[in-house]
Coordinates of C-alpha atoms in Angstrom, one line a residue:
M11 CA 6.3 9.3 57.5
F12 CA 9.9 8.7 56.4
K13 CA 9.4 5.0 56.0
T14 CA 6.2 5.6 54.0
V15 CA 8.1 7.9 51.6
I16 CA 10.8 5.3 51.2
R17 CA 8.2 2.6 50.4
R18 CA 6.6 4.8 47.8
A19 CA 9.9 5.6 46.2
G20 CA 10.7 1.9 46.1
K21 CA 7.4 1.3 44.4
C22 CA 8.1 4.0 41.9
A23 CA 11.5 2.6 41.2
A24 CA 10.0 -0.9 40.7
V25 CA 7.4 0.5 38.3
A26 CA 10.1 2.4 36.4
A27 CA 12.2 -0.7 36.2
A28 CA 9.2 -2.7 34.9
G29 CA 8.6 0.0 32.3
L30 CA 12.1 -0.1 31.1
M31 CA 12.0 -3.8 30.9
M32 CA 8.7 -3.6 28.9
M33 CA 10.3 -1.0 26.5
S34 CA 13.3 -3.2 26.1
A35 CA 11.2 -6.2 25.3
Q36 CA 9.2 -4.1 22.8
A37 CA 12.4 -2.8 21.2
A38 CA 13.5 -6.4 20.8
E39 CA 10.3 -7.5 19.1
P40 CA 10.4 -7.5 15.3
I41 CA 8.6 -4.9 13.2
K42 CA 5.9 -6.8 11.3
I43 CA 5.6 -6.1 7.6
G44 CA 2.4 -7.6 6.3
S45 CA 1.7 -8.5 2.7
F46 CA -0.8 -10.2 0.5
L47 CA 0.3 -10.8 -3.1
S48 CA -0.7 -12.8 -6.2
V49 CA 2.3 -15.1 -6.1
T50 CA 0.5 -17.9 -8.0
G51 CA -2.4 -17.8 -10.4
P52 CA -3.1 -15.6 -13.4
A53 CA -1.3 -12.5 -11.9
S54 CA 1.8 -14.4 -10.7
F55 CA 3.9 -12.4 -13.1
L56 CA 3.2 -9.5 -10.7
G57 CA 3.2 -11.2 -7.3
D58 CA 6.2 -13.5 -7.8
P59 CA 8.8 -10.8 -8.3
E60 CA 7.1 -8.7 -5.7
L61 CA 7.5 -11.4 -3.0
K62 CA 11.1 -12.2 -4.1
T63 CA 11.9 -8.5 -3.8
L64 CA 10.4 -8.2 -0.3
E65 CA 12.1 -11.3 0.9
M66 CA 15.5 -10.2 -0.4
Y67 CA 15.4 -6.7 1.0
V68 CA 13.9 -7.6 4.4
E69 CA 16.9 -10.0 4.7
K70 CA 19.3 -7.3 3.6
I71 CA 17.9 -4.7 5.9
N72 CA 18.1 -7.1 8.9
E73 CA 21.7 -8.0 8.1
E74 CA 22.5 -4.3 8.2
G75 CA 20.9 -3.8 11.7
G76 CA 17.2 -3.6 11.0
V77 CA 15.0 -0.5 11.5
L78 CA 14.9 1.5 14.7
G79 CA 17.2 -1.2 16.2
R80 CA 14.7 -3.9 15.5
Q81 CA 14.5 -6.7 13.0
L82 CA 11.9 -6.8 10.2
E83 CA 9.5 -9.8 10.0
L84 CA 7.8 -10.3 6.7
I85 CA 4.3 -12.0 7.0
H86 CA 2.9 -12.7 3.6
Y87 CA 0.0 -14.6 2.0
D88 CA -0.8 -15.7 -1.5
D89 CA -4.2 -14.4 -2.6
V90 CA -3.9 -16.1 -6.0
G91 CA -5.2 -12.9 -7.6
N92 CA -8.6 -13.4 -5.9
A93 CA -10.2 -10.3 -4.4
S94 CA -12.1 -12.2 -1.7
S95 CA -8.9 -14.0 -0.6
A96 CA -7.1 -10.7 -0.5
R97 CA -9.7 -9.3 1.8
N98 CA -9.5 -12.3 4.1
F99 CA -5.8 -12.2 4.3
A100 CA -5.8 -8.4 5.0
S101 CA -8.2 -9.2 7.9
R102 CA -5.8 -11.9 9.2
L103 CA -2.8 -9.6 8.9
I104 CA -4.6 -6.9 10.9
R105 CA -6.4 -8.9 13.5
S106 CA -4.3 -12.1 14.1
D107 CA -0.8 -11.1 12.9
Q108 CA -1.1 -7.5 14.2
V109 CA 1.3 -6.1 11.6
D110 CA 2.7 -2.6 11.8
I111 CA 2.3 -1.8 8.1
I112 CA 1.1 -3.6 4.9
V113 CA 3.0 -3.5 1.6
G114 CA 1.1 -5.5 -1.0
G115 CA -1.9 -5.9 -3.2
S116 CA -0.6 -7.0 -6.6
T117 CA -3.8 -6.1 -8.4
T118 CA -6.3 -3.3 -8.3
G119 CA -9.1 -5.8 -7.4
A120 CA -7.2 -7.3 -4.5
T121 CA -6.2 -3.8 -3.2
M122 CA -9.7 -2.4 -3.4
A123 CA -11.2 -5.4 -1.6
A124 CA -8.8 -4.9 1.3
V125 CA -9.1 -1.1 1.5
P126 CA -12.2 -0.8 3.7
L127 CA -10.8 -3.2 6.3
I128 CA -7.4 -1.3 6.3
E129 CA -9.1 2.1 6.6
Q130 CA -11.3 0.8 9.5
A131 CA -8.3 -0.7 11.3
E132 CA -6.2 2.5 10.7
V133 CA -3.1 0.6 9.5
P134 CA -0.7 2.2 6.9
F135 CA -1.0 0.5 3.6
I136 CA 1.2 0.8 0.5
S137 CA -0.4 -0.8 -2.5
L138 CA 1.6 -2.2 -5.5
A139 CA -1.4 -1.9 -7.9
G140 CA -2.0 0.6 -10.7
A141 CA -5.5 2.0 -11.0
V142 CA -6.1 5.6 -10.1
V143 CA -9.0 4.7 -7.9
I144 CA -6.6 3.4 -5.2
T145 CA -5.5 6.9 -4.3
N146 CA -8.0 9.1 -6.0
P147 CA -9.9 10.3 -4.1
V148 CA -7.3 10.3 -1.3
K149 CA -7.8 7.7 1.4
K150 CA -6.1 8.5 4.7
W151 CA -4.3 5.2 5.2
V152 CA -3.7 4.2 1.6
F153 CA -0.7 4.9 -0.5
K154 CA 0.7 3.3 -3.7
T155 CA 4.0 3.0 -5.6
P156 CA 3.1 2.4 -9.3
Q157 CA 2.1 5.3 -11.5
T158 CA -1.6 5.4 -12.1
D159 CA -3.3 4.2 -15.2
R160 CA -4.3 7.8 -15.9
M161 CA -0.7 8.8 -16.0
A162 CA 0.0 6.0 -18.4
A163 CA -2.8 7.2 -20.7
E164 CA -1.5 10.7 -20.6
R165 CA 2.1 9.6 -21.4
I166 CA 0.9 7.3 -24.3
L167 CA -1.4 9.9 -25.8
T168 CA 1.2 12.6 -25.6
D169 CA 3.6 10.3 -27.5
M170 CA 0.9 9.7 -30.1
K171 CA 0.3 13.4 -30.5
D172 CA 4.0 14.0 -30.9
R173 CA 3.8 11.6 -33.9
G174 CA 0.9 13.4 -35.4
I175 CA -1.7 10.9 -34.3
T176 CA -5.1 12.2 -33.2
K177 CA -7.5 9.2 -33.9
F178 CA -6.9 5.7 -32.5
G179 CA -8.5 2.4 -31.7
L180 CA -8.7 1.2 -28.1
I181 CA -8.8 -2.4 -27.0
S182 CA -8.9 -3.3 -23.3
G183 CA -9.4 -6.1 -20.8
T184 CA -12.6 -6.2 -18.8
G185 CA -10.8 -6.8 -15.5
G186 CA -10.2 -4.1 -12.9
F187 CA -7.0 -2.8 -14.4
G188 CA -8.2 -2.9 -18.1
S189 CA -11.6 -1.4 -17.2
S190 CA -10.1 1.5 -15.3
G191 CA -7.4 2.1 -17.9
R192 CA -10.1 2.3 -20.6
T193 CA -12.1 4.8 -18.5
Q194 CA -9.0 7.0 -18.0
T195 CA -7.9 6.7 -21.6
L196 CA -11.4 7.9 -22.8
E197 CA -11.3 10.9 -20.4
V198 CA -7.7 11.9 -21.3
A199 CA -8.4 11.6 -25.0
E200 CA -11.3 14.0 -24.7
Q201 CA -9.2 16.5 -22.7
M202 CA -6.4 16.3 -25.3
G203 CA -8.7 16.7 -28.2
M204 CA -8.1 13.2 -29.5
E205 CA -10.7 10.8 -30.7
V206 CA -11.2 7.1 -29.9
V207 CA -12.8 5.9 -33.1
A208 CA -13.0 2.2 -32.1
D209 CA -13.6 0.9 -28.6
V210 CA -13.6 -2.9 -28.0
T211 CA -12.8 -5.2 -25.1
Y212 CA -11.8 -8.8 -24.3
S213 CA -12.2 -11.0 -21.2
G214 CA -9.5 -12.7 -19.2
S215 CA -10.6 -16.1 -20.6
D216 CA -10.4 -15.0 -24.3
T217 CA -7.7 -16.9 -26.3
D218 CA -8.1 -15.0 -29.6
M219 CA -8.7 -11.3 -30.2
T220 CA -8.7 -11.4 -34.0
A221 CA -12.4 -10.4 -34.1
Q222 CA -11.9 -7.3 -32.0
L223 CA -8.8 -6.3 -33.9
T224 CA -10.5 -6.8 -37.2
N225 CA -13.2 -4.5 -36.0
I226 CA -10.6 -1.8 -35.3
R227 CA -8.8 -2.4 -38.6
N228 CA -12.1 -1.9 -40.5
T229 CA -13.0 1.3 -38.7
S230 CA -12.5 4.4 -40.8
G231 CA -9.9 6.9 -39.5
V232 CA -7.9 4.7 -37.2
E233 CA -4.2 6.0 -37.0
A234 CA -2.9 3.8 -34.1
V235 CA -4.0 1.2 -31.7
L236 CA -3.7 1.1 -27.9
N237 CA -4.2 -2.1 -25.8
F238 CA -4.9 -1.5 -22.0
G239 CA -4.6 -4.7 -20.0
F240 CA -2.2 -7.2 -18.2
G241 CA -1.6 -10.9 -18.0
Q242 CA -1.8 -13.2 -21.0
G243 CA -4.3 -11.0 -22.9
P244 CA -1.9 -8.3 -24.2
A245 CA 0.5 -11.0 -25.5
I246 CA -2.4 -12.6 -27.4
V247 CA -3.5 -9.2 -28.8
T248 CA 0.1 -8.5 -29.9
R249 CA 0.4 -11.8 -31.7
N250 CA -3.0 -11.4 -33.4
Y251 CA -2.0 -7.9 -34.4
A252 CA 1.0 -9.2 -36.3
Q253 CA -1.0 -12.2 -37.7
L254 CA -3.5 -9.7 -39.2
G255 CA -0.7 -7.8 -40.8
M256 CA -1.7 -4.5 -39.0
E257 CA 1.0 -2.0 -39.5
L258 CA -0.4 1.0 -37.6
P259 CA 1.6 2.3 -34.6
F260 CA 0.8 0.0 -31.7
Y261 CA 0.9 0.8 -28.0
Q262 CA 0.6 -1.3 -24.8
S263 CA 0.1 0.0 -21.3
H264 CA 2.6 -0.3 -18.4
G265 CA 0.7 -3.4 -17.4
V266 CA 3.1 -5.5 -19.5
A267 CA 6.4 -3.7 -18.8
S268 CA 8.5 -6.7 -18.2
D269 CA 10.8 -9.1 -20.1
S270 CA 8.4 -11.9 -19.6
F271 CA 6.0 -10.1 -21.9
L272 CA 8.6 -10.0 -24.6
E273 CA 9.0 -13.8 -24.2
L274 CA 5.3 -14.3 -24.5
A275 CA 4.8 -12.0 -27.5
G276 CA 7.9 -13.0 -29.4
S277 CA 8.8 -11.2 -32.6
A278 CA 5.3 -9.9 -32.9
A279 CA 6.2 -7.2 -30.3
N280 CA 8.7 -5.5 -32.5
G281 CA 7.8 -1.9 -33.0
L282 CA 5.3 -1.5 -30.2
R283 CA 5.7 1.3 -27.6
L284 CA 4.7 1.6 -24.0
P285 CA 5.3 3.7 -20.9
A286 CA 7.6 2.1 -18.3
S287 CA 10.0 2.7 -15.5
P288 CA 13.7 3.0 -16.5
L289 CA 14.4 -0.3 -14.9
L290 CA 14.1 -2.1 -18.3
V291 CA 16.8 0.2 -19.8
P292 CA 19.0 1.2 -16.9
D293 CA 22.2 1.6 -18.9
S294 CA 20.5 4.0 -21.4
L295 CA 20.0 6.6 -18.6
P296 CA 22.4 9.5 -18.6
D297 CA 24.8 9.7 -15.6
S298 CA 23.0 12.8 -14.5
D299 CA 19.7 11.0 -14.0
P300 CA 19.1 10.6 -10.2
Q301 CA 17.5 7.2 -10.7
K302 CA 20.3 5.6 -12.6
E303 CA 22.3 4.3 -9.6
V304 CA 19.2 3.1 -7.7
V305 CA 17.9 1.3 -10.8
Q306 CA 21.2 -0.3 -11.7
N307 CA 21.7 -1.5 -8.1
Y308 CA 18.3 -3.0 -7.8
K309 CA 18.6 -4.8 -11.2
A310 CA 22.0 -6.2 -10.3
E311 CA 21.0 -7.4 -6.8
Y312 CA 17.7 -9.0 -7.9
E313 CA 19.2 -10.8 -10.9
A314 CA 22.2 -12.0 -8.9
R315 CA 20.0 -13.3 -6.1
W316 CA 17.2 -15.0 -8.1
D317 CA 19.0 -15.8 -11.4
S318 CA 16.1 -14.4 -13.3
K319 CA 15.4 -11.1 -15.1
V320 CA 14.2 -8.1 -13.2
S321 CA 10.7 -6.9 -13.4
T322 CA 9.1 -3.5 -13.0
F323 CA 6.5 -5.1 -10.8
G324 CA 9.2 -6.2 -8.3
A325 CA 10.4 -2.6 -8.4
Y326 CA 7.0 -1.5 -7.1
A327 CA 7.6 -3.8 -4.0
Y328 CA 11.1 -2.4 -3.6
D329 CA 9.8 1.2 -3.5
G330 CA 6.9 0.2 -1.2
L331 CA 9.3 -1.4 1.3
M332 CA 11.8 1.4 1.2
L333 CA 9.1 4.0 1.6
A334 CA 7.8 2.1 4.6
V335 CA 11.2 1.9 6.2
R336 CA 11.9 5.6 5.6
A337 CA 8.5 6.6 7.1
M338 CA 9.2 4.5 10.3
E339 CA 12.7 6.0 10.6
E340 CA 11.4 9.5 10.2
A341 CA 8.6 8.8 12.6
G342 CA 11.0 7.3 15.1
S343 CA 8.5 4.6 15.9
T344 CA 6.0 2.2 14.4
D345 CA 3.0 4.1 15.8
P346 CA 0.5 3.8 13.0
E347 CA -0.5 7.5 13.0
A348 CA 3.1 8.7 13.1
V349 CA 4.1 6.4 10.3
R350 CA 1.1 7.4 8.2
N351 CA 2.0 11.1 8.7
A352 CA 5.6 10.5 7.8
L353 CA 4.6 8.7 4.6
E354 CA 2.3 11.5 3.6
N355 CA 5.2 14.0 3.9
I356 CA 8.0 12.1 2.1
Q357 CA 9.7 14.3 -0.4
G358 CA 12.4 13.6 -2.9
Y359 CA 12.6 9.8 -2.3
V360 CA 14.5 8.5 -5.4
G361 CA 13.1 5.1 -6.1
V362 CA 13.3 2.6 -8.9
T363 CA 9.8 3.6 -10.2
G364 CA 10.4 7.4 -10.0
V365 CA 11.1 10.2 -7.6
F366 CA 8.3 10.3 -5.0
N367 CA 6.9 13.5 -3.5
M368 CA 3.9 12.7 -1.3
S369 CA 1.5 15.2 0.2
P370 CA -1.9 15.2 1.9
E371 CA -3.4 15.7 -1.6
D372 CA -1.3 13.0 -3.3
H373 CA -0.7 9.6 -1.9
N374 CA 1.1 8.3 -5.0
G375 CA 3.7 11.1 -5.3
L376 CA 4.6 10.5 -9.0
D377 CA 3.8 12.4 -12.2
P378 CA 3.4 11.2 -15.8
E379 CA 7.0 12.2 -16.6
S380 CA 8.3 9.4 -14.3
F381 CA 7.3 7.1 -17.2
R382 CA 9.8 6.6 -20.0
I383 CA 8.6 5.7 -23.5
L384 CA 10.1 2.4 -24.6
E385 CA 10.0 0.7 -28.0
V386 CA 10.6 -2.9 -28.8
Q387 CA 13.4 -3.2 -31.3
N388 CA 14.8 -6.6 -32.3
G389 CA 13.2 -8.2 -29.3
E390 CA 14.7 -5.7 -26.8
W391 CA 13.5 -2.6 -25.0
K392 CA 14.9 0.7 -26.3
L393 CA 14.6 4.1 -24.7
I394 CA 12.7 6.5 -27.0
N395 CA 11.8 9.3 -24.6

């Protein structure tokens, strides 16, 4: 009997030792951060700074000791702005790469194509795209870092109303972002007692929007114009607007909140307003603003590393990665359910885009006031509100 007990104890010790070795091996394995981004193609102005940001901060975090004592491994694919490719890459990240969390989706189309797979696989996903449909209605495993297009519409129309404007012309792209922005603008305008007196659209292949803008200009009662879109389209609209000599207050959406837009639009952009993160005007923030230090640090580090101007789109990736890291640290593991729960309960995270307060009812965690209203003056962004 005694010998039998000894043998069993020995087996238990061996099993325990094996378990400890397995845990040690797991602890040494990297935490896999998956990403699909539009690094090239028509939405490269989104994906390129997003990828650069992820690469830079994964490196930095690893140099500082990693997360939970483990290094981070970034696994990324370029979906070229194609929704079908995004879905395929999301599938590869989940099934082949077996990532712990996904931070990506430069566009609404790419994000929404991947969502069903991500929901089915139950992998936490932080999208970097803008449309309200991504997190409304709430999807258990899906979160996002940019403000929604609805918030942008609310911020723009509030600024219009403050200027005494109640009737405006709307021009929008027919892609996922522009289409959703149009829908949200029409709904918000009705709620705010404002009137969209002209409503025209353009496709991603259009190279001249003079006809649409002339339609707006000839519509009775127009007091301002709002363009909702991203990519090359808004820059073309801006140049055509100036060429037509239109002098009404002109607004763009947050889809063009970057210095690259100013380069594309040139002097035609002077006077236009849009909602954006404070990243474009960090030094204009008061010292009491909780975002000032975060924004200044990100801007300085990005521009020093890549020798190029910072972009609000890269900031979405910064916030996405840091929210993922914070959730894993608070969960104390990379267990998908634990990380998801931690993400859903993050409160008071001060990011570059805004101060995030997540909840079971809100997987974005921002409000319209996280937008600042900027105006282009002499080719530069100026903080208005």
